[in-house]
Structure formats: structure tokens, C-alpha cells
Tab-separated table of C-alpha atoms (C1' of nucleotides) in Angstrom:
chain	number	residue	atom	x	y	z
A	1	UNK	CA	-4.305	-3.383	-8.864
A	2	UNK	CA	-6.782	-1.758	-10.901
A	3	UNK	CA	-6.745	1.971	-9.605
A	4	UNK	CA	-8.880	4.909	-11.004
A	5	UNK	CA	-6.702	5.315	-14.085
A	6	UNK	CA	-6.674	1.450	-14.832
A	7	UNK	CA	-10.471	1.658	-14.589
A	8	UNK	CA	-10.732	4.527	-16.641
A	9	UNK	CA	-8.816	2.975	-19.269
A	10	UNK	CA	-10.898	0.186	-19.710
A	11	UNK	CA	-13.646	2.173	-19.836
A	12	UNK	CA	-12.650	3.983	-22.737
A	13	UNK	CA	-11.358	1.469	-24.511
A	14	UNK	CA	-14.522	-0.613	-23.784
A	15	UNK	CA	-16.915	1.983	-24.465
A	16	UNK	CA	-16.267	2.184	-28.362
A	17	UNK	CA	-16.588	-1.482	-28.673
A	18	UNK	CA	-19.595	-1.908	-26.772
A	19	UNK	CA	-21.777	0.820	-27.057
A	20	UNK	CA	-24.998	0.313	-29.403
A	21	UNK	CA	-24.253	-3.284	-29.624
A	22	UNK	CA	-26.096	-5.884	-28.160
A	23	UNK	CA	-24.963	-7.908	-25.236
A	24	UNK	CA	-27.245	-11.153	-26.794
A	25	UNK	CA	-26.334	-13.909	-24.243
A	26	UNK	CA	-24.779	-13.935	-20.838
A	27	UNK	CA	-23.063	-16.833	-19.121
A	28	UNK	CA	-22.520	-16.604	-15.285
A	29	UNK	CA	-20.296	-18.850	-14.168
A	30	UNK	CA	-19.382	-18.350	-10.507
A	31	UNK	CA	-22.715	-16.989	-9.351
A	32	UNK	CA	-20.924	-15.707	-5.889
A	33	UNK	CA	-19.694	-12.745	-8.011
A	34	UNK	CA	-22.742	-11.450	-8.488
A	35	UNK	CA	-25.084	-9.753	-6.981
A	36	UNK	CA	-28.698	-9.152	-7.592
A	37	UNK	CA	-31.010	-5.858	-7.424
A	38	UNK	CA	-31.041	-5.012	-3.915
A	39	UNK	CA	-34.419	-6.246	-2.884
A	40	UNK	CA	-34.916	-8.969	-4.881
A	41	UNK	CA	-34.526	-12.501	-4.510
A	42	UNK	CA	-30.733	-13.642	-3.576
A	43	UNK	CA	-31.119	-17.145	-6.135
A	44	UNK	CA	-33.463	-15.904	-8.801
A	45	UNK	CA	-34.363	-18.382	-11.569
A	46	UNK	CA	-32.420	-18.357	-14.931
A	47	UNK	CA	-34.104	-16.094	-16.913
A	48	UNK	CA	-34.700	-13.546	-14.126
A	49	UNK	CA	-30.268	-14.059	-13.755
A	50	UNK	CA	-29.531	-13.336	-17.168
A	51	UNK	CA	-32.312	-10.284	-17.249
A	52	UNK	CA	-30.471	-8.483	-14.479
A	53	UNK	CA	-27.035	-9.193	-16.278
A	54	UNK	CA	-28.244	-7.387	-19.316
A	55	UNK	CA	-29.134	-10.064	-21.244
A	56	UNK	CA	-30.517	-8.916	-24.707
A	57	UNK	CA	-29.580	-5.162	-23.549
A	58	UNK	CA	-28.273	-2.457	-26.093
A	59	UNK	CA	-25.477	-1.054	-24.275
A	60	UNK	CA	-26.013	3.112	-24.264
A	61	UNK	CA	-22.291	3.862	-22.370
A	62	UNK	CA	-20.235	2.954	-19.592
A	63	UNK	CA	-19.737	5.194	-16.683
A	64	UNK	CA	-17.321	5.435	-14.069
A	65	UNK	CA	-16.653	6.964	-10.557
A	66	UNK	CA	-13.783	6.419	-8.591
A	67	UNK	CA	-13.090	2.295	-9.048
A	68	UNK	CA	-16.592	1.376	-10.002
A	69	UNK	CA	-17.378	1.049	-13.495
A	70	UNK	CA	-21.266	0.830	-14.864
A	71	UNK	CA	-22.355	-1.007	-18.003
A	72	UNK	CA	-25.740	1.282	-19.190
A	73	UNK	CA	-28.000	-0.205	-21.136
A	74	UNK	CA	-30.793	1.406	-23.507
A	75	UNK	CA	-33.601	0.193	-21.816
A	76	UNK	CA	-32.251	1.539	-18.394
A	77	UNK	CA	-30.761	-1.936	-16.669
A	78	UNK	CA	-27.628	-1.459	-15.233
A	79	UNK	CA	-24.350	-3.227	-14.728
A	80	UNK	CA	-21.817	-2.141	-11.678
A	81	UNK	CA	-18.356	-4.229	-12.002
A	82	UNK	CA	-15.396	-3.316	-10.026
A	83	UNK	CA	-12.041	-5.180	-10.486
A	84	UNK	CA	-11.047	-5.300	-6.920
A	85	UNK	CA	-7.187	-6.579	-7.098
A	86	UNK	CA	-6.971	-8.946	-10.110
A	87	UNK	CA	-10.013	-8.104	-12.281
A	88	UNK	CA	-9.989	-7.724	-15.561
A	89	UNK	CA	-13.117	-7.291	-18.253
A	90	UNK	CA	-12.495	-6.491	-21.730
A	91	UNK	CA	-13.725	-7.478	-24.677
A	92	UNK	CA	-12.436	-10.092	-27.348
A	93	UNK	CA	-12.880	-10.426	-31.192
A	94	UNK	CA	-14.170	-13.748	-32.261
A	95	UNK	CA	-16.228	-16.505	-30.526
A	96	UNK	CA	-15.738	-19.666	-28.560
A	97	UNK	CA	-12.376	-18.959	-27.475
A	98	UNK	CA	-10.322	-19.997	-24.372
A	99	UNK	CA	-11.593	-19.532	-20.902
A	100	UNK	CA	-9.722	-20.387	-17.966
A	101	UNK	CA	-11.356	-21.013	-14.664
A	102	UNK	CA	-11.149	-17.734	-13.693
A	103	UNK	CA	-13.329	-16.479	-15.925
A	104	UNK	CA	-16.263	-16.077	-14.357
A	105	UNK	CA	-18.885	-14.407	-16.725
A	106	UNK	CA	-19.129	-13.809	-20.707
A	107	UNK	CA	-21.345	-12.237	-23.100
A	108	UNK	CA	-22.155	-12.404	-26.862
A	109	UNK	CA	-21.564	-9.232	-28.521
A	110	UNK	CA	-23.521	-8.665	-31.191
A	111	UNK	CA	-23.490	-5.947	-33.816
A	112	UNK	CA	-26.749	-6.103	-36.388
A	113	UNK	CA	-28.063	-9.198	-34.960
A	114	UNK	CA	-24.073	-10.874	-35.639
A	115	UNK	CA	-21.959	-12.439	-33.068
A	116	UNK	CA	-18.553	-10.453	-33.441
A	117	UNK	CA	-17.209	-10.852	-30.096
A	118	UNK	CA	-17.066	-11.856	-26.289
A	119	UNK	CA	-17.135	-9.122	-23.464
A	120	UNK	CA	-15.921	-11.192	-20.622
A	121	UNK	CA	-15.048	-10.463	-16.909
A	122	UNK	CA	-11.974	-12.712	-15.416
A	123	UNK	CA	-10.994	-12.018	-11.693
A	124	UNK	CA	-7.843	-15.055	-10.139
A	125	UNK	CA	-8.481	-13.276	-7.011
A	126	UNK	CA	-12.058	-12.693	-6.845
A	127	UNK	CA	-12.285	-9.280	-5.079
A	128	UNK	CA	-14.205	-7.811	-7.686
A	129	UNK	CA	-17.400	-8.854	-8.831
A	130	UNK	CA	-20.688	-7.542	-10.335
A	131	UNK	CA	-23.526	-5.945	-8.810
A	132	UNK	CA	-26.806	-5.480	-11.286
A	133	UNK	CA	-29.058	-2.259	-10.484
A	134	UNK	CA	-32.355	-1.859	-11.138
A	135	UNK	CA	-32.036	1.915	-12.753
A	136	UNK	CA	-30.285	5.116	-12.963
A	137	UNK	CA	-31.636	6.529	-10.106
A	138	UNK	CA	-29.780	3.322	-8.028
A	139	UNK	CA	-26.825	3.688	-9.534
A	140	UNK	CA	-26.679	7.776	-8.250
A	141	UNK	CA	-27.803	6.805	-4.933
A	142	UNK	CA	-24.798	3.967	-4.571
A	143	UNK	CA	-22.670	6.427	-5.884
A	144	UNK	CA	-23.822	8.900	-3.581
A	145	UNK	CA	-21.860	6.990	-0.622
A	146	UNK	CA	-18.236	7.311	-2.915
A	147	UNK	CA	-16.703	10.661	-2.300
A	148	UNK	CA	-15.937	12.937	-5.437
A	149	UNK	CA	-13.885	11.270	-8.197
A	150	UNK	CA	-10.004	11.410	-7.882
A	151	UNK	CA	-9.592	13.348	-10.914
A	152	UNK	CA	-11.933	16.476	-9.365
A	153	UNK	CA	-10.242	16.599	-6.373
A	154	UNK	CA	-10.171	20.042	-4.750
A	155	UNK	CA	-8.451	21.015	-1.556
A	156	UNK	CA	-11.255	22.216	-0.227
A	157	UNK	CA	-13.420	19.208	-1.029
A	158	UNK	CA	-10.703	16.794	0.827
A	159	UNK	CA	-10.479	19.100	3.951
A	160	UNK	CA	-14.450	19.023	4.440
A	161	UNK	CA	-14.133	15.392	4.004
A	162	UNK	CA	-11.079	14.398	6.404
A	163	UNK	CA	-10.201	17.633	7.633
A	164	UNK	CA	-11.334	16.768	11.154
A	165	UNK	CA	-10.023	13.383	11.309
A	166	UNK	CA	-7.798	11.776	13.204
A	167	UNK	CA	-6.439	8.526	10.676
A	168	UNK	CA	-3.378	9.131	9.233
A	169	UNK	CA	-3.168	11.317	5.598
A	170	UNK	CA	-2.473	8.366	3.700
A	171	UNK	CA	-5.366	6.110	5.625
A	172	UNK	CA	-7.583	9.000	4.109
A	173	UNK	CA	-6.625	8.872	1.037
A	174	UNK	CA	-8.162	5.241	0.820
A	175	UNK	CA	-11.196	5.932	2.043
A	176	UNK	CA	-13.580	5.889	-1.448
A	177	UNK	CA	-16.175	7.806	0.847
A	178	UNK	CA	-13.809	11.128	1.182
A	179	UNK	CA	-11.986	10.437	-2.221
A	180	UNK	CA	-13.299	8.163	-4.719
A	181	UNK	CA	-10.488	6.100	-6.909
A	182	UNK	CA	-7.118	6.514	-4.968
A	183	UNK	CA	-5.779	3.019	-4.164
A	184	UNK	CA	-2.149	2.026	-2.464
A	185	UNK	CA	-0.100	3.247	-5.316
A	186	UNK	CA	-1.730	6.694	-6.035
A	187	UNK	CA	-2.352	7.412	-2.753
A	188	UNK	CA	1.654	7.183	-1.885
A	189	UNK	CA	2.376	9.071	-5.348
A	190	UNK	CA	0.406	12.021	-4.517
A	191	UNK	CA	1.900	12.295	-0.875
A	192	UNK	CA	5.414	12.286	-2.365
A	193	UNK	CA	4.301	14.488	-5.075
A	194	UNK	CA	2.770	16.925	-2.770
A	195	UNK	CA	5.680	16.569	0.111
A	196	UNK	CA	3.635	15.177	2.824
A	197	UNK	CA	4.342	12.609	5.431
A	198	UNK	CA	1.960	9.764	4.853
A	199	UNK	CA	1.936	9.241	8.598
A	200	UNK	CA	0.620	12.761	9.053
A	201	UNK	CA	-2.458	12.912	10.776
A	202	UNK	CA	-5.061	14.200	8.672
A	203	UNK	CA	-6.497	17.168	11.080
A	204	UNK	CA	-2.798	18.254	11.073
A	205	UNK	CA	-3.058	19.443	7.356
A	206	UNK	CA	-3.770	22.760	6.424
A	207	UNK	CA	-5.684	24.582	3.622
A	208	UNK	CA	-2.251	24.808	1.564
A	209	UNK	CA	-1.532	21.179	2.351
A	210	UNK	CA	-5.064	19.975	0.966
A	211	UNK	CA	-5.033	22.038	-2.376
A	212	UNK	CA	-1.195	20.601	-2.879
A	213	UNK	CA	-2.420	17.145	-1.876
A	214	UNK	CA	-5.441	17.404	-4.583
A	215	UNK	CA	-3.541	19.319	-7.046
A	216	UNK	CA	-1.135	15.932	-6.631
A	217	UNK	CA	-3.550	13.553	-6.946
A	218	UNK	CA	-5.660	14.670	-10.190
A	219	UNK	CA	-1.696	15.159	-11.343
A	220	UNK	CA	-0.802	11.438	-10.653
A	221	UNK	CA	-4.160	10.119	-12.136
A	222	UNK	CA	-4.136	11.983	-14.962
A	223	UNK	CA	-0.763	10.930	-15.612
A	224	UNK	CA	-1.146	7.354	-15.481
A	225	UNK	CA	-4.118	7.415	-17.212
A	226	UNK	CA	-1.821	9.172	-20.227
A	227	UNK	CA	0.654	6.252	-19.758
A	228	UNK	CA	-2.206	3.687	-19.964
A	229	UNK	CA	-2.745	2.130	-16.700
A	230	UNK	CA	-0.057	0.225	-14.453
A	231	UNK	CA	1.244	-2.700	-15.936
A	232	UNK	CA	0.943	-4.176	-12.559
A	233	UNK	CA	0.540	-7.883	-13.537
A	234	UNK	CA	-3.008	-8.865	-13.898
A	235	UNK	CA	-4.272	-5.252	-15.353
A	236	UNK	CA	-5.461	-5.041	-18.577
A	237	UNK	CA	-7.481	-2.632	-20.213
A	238	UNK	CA	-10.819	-3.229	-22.425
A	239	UNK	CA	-8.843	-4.279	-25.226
A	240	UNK	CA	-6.489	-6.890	-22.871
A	241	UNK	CA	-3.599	-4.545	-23.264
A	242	UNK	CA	-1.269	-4.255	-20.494
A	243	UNK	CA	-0.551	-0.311	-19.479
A	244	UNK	CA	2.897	1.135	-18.643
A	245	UNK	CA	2.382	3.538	-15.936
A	246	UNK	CA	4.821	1.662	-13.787
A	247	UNK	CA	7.297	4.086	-15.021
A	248	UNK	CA	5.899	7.011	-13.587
A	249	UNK	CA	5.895	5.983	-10.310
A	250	UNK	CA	8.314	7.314	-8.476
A	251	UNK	CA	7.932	5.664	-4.971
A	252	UNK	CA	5.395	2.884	-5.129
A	253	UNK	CA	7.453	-0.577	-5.500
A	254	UNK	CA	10.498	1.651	-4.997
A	255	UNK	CA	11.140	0.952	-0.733
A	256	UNK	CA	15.039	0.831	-0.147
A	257	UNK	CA	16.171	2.577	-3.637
A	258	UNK	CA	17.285	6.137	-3.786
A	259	UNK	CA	14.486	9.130	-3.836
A	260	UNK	CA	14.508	10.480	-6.780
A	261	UNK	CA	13.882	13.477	-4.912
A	262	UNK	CA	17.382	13.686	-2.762
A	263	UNK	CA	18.806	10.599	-3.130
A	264	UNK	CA	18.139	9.043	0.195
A	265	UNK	CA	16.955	5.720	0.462
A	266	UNK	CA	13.150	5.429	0.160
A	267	UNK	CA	11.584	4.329	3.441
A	268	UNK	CA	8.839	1.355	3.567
A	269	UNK	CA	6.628	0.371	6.292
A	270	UNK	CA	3.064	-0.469	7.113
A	271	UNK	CA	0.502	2.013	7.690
A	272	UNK	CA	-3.553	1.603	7.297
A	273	UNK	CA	-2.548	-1.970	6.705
A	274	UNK	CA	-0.913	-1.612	3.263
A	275	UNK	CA	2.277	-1.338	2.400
A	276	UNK	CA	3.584	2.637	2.024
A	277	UNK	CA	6.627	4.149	0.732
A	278	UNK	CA	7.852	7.240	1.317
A	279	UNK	CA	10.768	9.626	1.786
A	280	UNK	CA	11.395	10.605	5.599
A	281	UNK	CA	13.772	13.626	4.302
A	282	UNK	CA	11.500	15.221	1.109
A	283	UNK	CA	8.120	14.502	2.914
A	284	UNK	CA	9.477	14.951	5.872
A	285	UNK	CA	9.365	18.144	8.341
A	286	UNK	CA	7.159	20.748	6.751
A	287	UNK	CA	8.084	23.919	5.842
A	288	UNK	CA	5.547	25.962	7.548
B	1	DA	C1'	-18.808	8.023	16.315
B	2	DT	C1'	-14.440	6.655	14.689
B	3	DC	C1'	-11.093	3.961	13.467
B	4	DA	C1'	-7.881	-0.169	13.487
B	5	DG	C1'	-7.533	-4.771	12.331
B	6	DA	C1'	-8.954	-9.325	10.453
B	7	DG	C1'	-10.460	-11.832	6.654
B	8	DC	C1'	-11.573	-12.786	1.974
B	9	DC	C1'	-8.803	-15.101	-2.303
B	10	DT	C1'	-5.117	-16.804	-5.482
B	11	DG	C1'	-0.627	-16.361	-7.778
B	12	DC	C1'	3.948	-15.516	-7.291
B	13	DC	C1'	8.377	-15.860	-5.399
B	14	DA	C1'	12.058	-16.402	-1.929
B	15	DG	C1'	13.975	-19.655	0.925
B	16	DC	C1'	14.668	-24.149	2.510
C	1	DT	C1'	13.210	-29.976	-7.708
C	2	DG	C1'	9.361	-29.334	-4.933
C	3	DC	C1'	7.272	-27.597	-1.123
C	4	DT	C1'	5.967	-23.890	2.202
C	5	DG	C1'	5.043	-19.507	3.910
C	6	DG	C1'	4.759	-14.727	3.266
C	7	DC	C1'	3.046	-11.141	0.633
C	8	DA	C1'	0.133	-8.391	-2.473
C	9	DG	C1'	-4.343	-5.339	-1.557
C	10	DG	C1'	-9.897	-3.199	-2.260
C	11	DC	C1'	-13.390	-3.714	0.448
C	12	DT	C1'	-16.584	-5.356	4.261
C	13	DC	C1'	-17.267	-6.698	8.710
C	14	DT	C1'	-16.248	-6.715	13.640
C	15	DG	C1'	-14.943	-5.006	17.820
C	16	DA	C1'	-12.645	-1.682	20.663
DNA sequence: ATCAGAGCCTGCCAGC
DNA sequence: TGCTGGCAGGCTCTGA
């Protein structure tokens, strides 16, 4: 469940490997994970495939916001991946090695005009997928719709966003348009963190609530990001390292066992359609 | 205008 | 042992 730290972490492990190399060939496999420059054809020819996948491109750096992770190249093309449940994209010394069917597109790395590795992007679940953009000045505009990223969240920021709304705290949390990068598991970290009922209704939060709420989430992001990403079976980072932030989590995958908080079993139930764990006494009743 | 819910997809695991 | 069904969840679409 690649989350903004998971993302993050193969970003920077990717960027040193990839940037000023070439990406010389591309291979799509499943064409149904990509998608071309909005506005052009949906079943280009070859060439016109591998052009928008960066064929031949010097990669400058890889950017992120929230989940969404861009490859930049030199001459401007762009790359947009996001890892949806089960992605993973990393890259891989050596050349011709094992792919299994779920990897569903590979490139040539080169470094002075020599093959020295594969950058490949496997997804079992196929949530993720790829998305080429025609420039930089796409790229801002589709990141325009994502709220701010998780780690600059500001109290103020969230209440402009969901202040007013009705959903439930926690249903808010997972919307990338108010809050860009918070997934299942962060989402119920920071609400424990920050002692709020995930069932809350967002327009029953106040201006203390928010700041605690942001100052929770940039604290549980920037945590796990320390710890290397949730080893949450399928993540890897760039490098195809597993992470261990699994240990910091103090009520995701935790529903039944005693709060670390009072000791109380943790309470799990469905809300916005995911699973959500929380404790009824420590984010209970507020203080107010 | 909002928001809840279904559906996408595959691997894993509990239970029979 | 082998099968089945439920579950996991980021995101988009649909419909209330």
C-alpha cells in the first residue's frame, strides 16, 4: 500500500540511479497501464508509444506530490506513475533478468551510451499505472487538482479544504484533492496521534483540532519515511528493498489488541469504505 | 453540490 | 490437500 512515505522513498532512492542517465529502450507490455498525452491518439503507433514513454530521454529528476511520482526528462517529456495498491518500480543492476507477468513495462538504463541496468514498473494488482505528459506545464496543471502534499500540511490549509464538510474526518483525510498522500494507514495514525474520532464529522473540528490533525500527519509521514516505507507486502522502494515502518504504527493492523495509549482494546470497523482502527476511549470524547 | 457506494484486480489466507 | 470465499485498498465512476 504504497502511501506518501513509500512513494517518497522510491523516489529518492530512484533519483540517484536514474538521473542523467539515459532511459535507451522501453518495453510496454500491458498497454492498458498506460496512458497517452491527453489529446492524442488512444492506440498510437510504436514509435509514437515508446516517444511518450521516454524513450531515448535523459532523465533530469523525479518529482513527487502526494502518491504521484513524475519521471522528468531533459528534453521536457514527462512520466506520471503511481503505484496504486501493489506497485512497485525500481530499478535493477544488470540486464535480461527475470520478469514475471506482472511486470508490465521496462527500460534500458544506460550510463555513457552502456546498458547498466533495468528501471522496471511491476503492479499484481494493477491499480497503478502510467500516464505520459506532454510538458511541465501539464504536469502543474494535473497536480493542481491534488491538494497540498501531506508533509506541508497546515491546520489552516485542511480547515479551508474540509472545514465545511460534512464526510466523516477520516473520509477527508483520503480525499488527495484536500490532502495529497494520506492513504488508509496514515490517515488512522494521524487521528490516533492527534486524539480524534475518525467518525467525527469534519465541520465538527475546530481550529485547534486541524493544526493537531496536521501537526499529526506531517509527524506520521515523516516518520515512516525515516523508517523506510511500510513493509506492507508488495512495497518496495527504488532499490527493491522492503521498508520497516510497520513498527511505528500504532493502530493500523492493530483492531482488537490493546491501545497503546490506555490499554483498551483497539476498535475496528468500516468507515469511507476502508477498514479503520481506532481507540473509542483516547480518541474518544474531546476535551473541549 | 456533495457524498456514499460499487467496481476494478490479484494474492493471500482462513475455513471447510 | 485442495478448493472457495472474503478481504485488502487507491481511485474513478455512478447515482442518490
Amino acid at each position: 500500500m504504497p502511501e506518501l512515505p513509500e512513494v517518497e522513498r522510491v523516489r529518492a532512492t530512484l533519483e540517484p540511479r536514474l538521473a542523467g542517465r539515459r532511459l535507451a529502450a522501453v518495453t510496454l507490455k500491458r498497454r492498458d497501464i498506460w496512458t497517452p498525452i491527453a489529446g492524442t491518439p488512444k492506440r498510437p503507433p510504436a514509435a509514437e508509444v515508446a516517444r511518450q514513454l521516454l524513450a531515448e530521454a535523459v532523465v533530469a529528476r523525479l518529482d513527487r506530490r502526494g502518491k504521484q511520482l513524475a519521471v522528468i526528462a531533459e528534453d521536457g517529456r514527462i512520466l506520471l506513475v503511481h503505484l496504486g495498491m501493489t506497485g512497485q518500480f525500481f530499478f535493477r543492476p544488470g540486464a535480461g533478468l527475470q520478469r514475471d507477468r506482472h511486470v508490465h513495462a521496462w527500460w534500458t538504463v544506460e550510463a555513457a551510451a552502456e546498458a547498466i541496468g533495468e528501471l522496471v514498473f511491476r503492479d499484481p494488482r494493477r491499480f497503478g499505472g502510467l500516464w505520459s505528459l506532454a510538458d511541465v506545464e501539464a504536469l502543474r496543471e494535473r497536480w493542481s487538482e491534488l491538494g497540498p502534499d501531506g508533509l506541508e500540511a497546515t491546520g489552516p490549509g485542511l480547515q479551508a479544504a474540509l472545514g465545511k464538510s460534512k464526510r466523516a474526518v477520516k473520509a477527508g483525510l483520503l480525499d488527495q484533492a484536500a490532502i495529497a498522500g494520506v492513504g488508509n494507514i496514515y490517515a488512522d495514525e494521524a487521528l490516533f496521534r492527534a486524539r480524534i474520532d475518525p467518525r467525527l464529522r469534519c465541520d465538527r473540528l475546530n481550529a485547534a483540532d486541524w493544526d493537531r490533525l496536521a501537526g499529526s500527519i506531517r509527524a506520521v509521514l515523516g516518520a515512516a519515511i525515516e523508517a523506510g516505507g511500510s513493509t506492507l507486502r508488495d512495497y518496495r522502494d527504488g532499490e527493491g528493498r522492503a521498508g520497516n515502518a510497520r513498527e511505528t504504527h500504532r493502530v493500523y493492523g492493530r483492531g482488537g489488541e490493546p491501545c497503546f495509549g490506555c490499554g483498551r482494546p483497539l476498535r475496528f470497523m468500516k468507515l469511507a469504505q476502508r477498514t479503520t482502527v481506532f481507540c473509542a476511549f483516547c480518541q474518544g470524547r474531546r476535551a473541549r
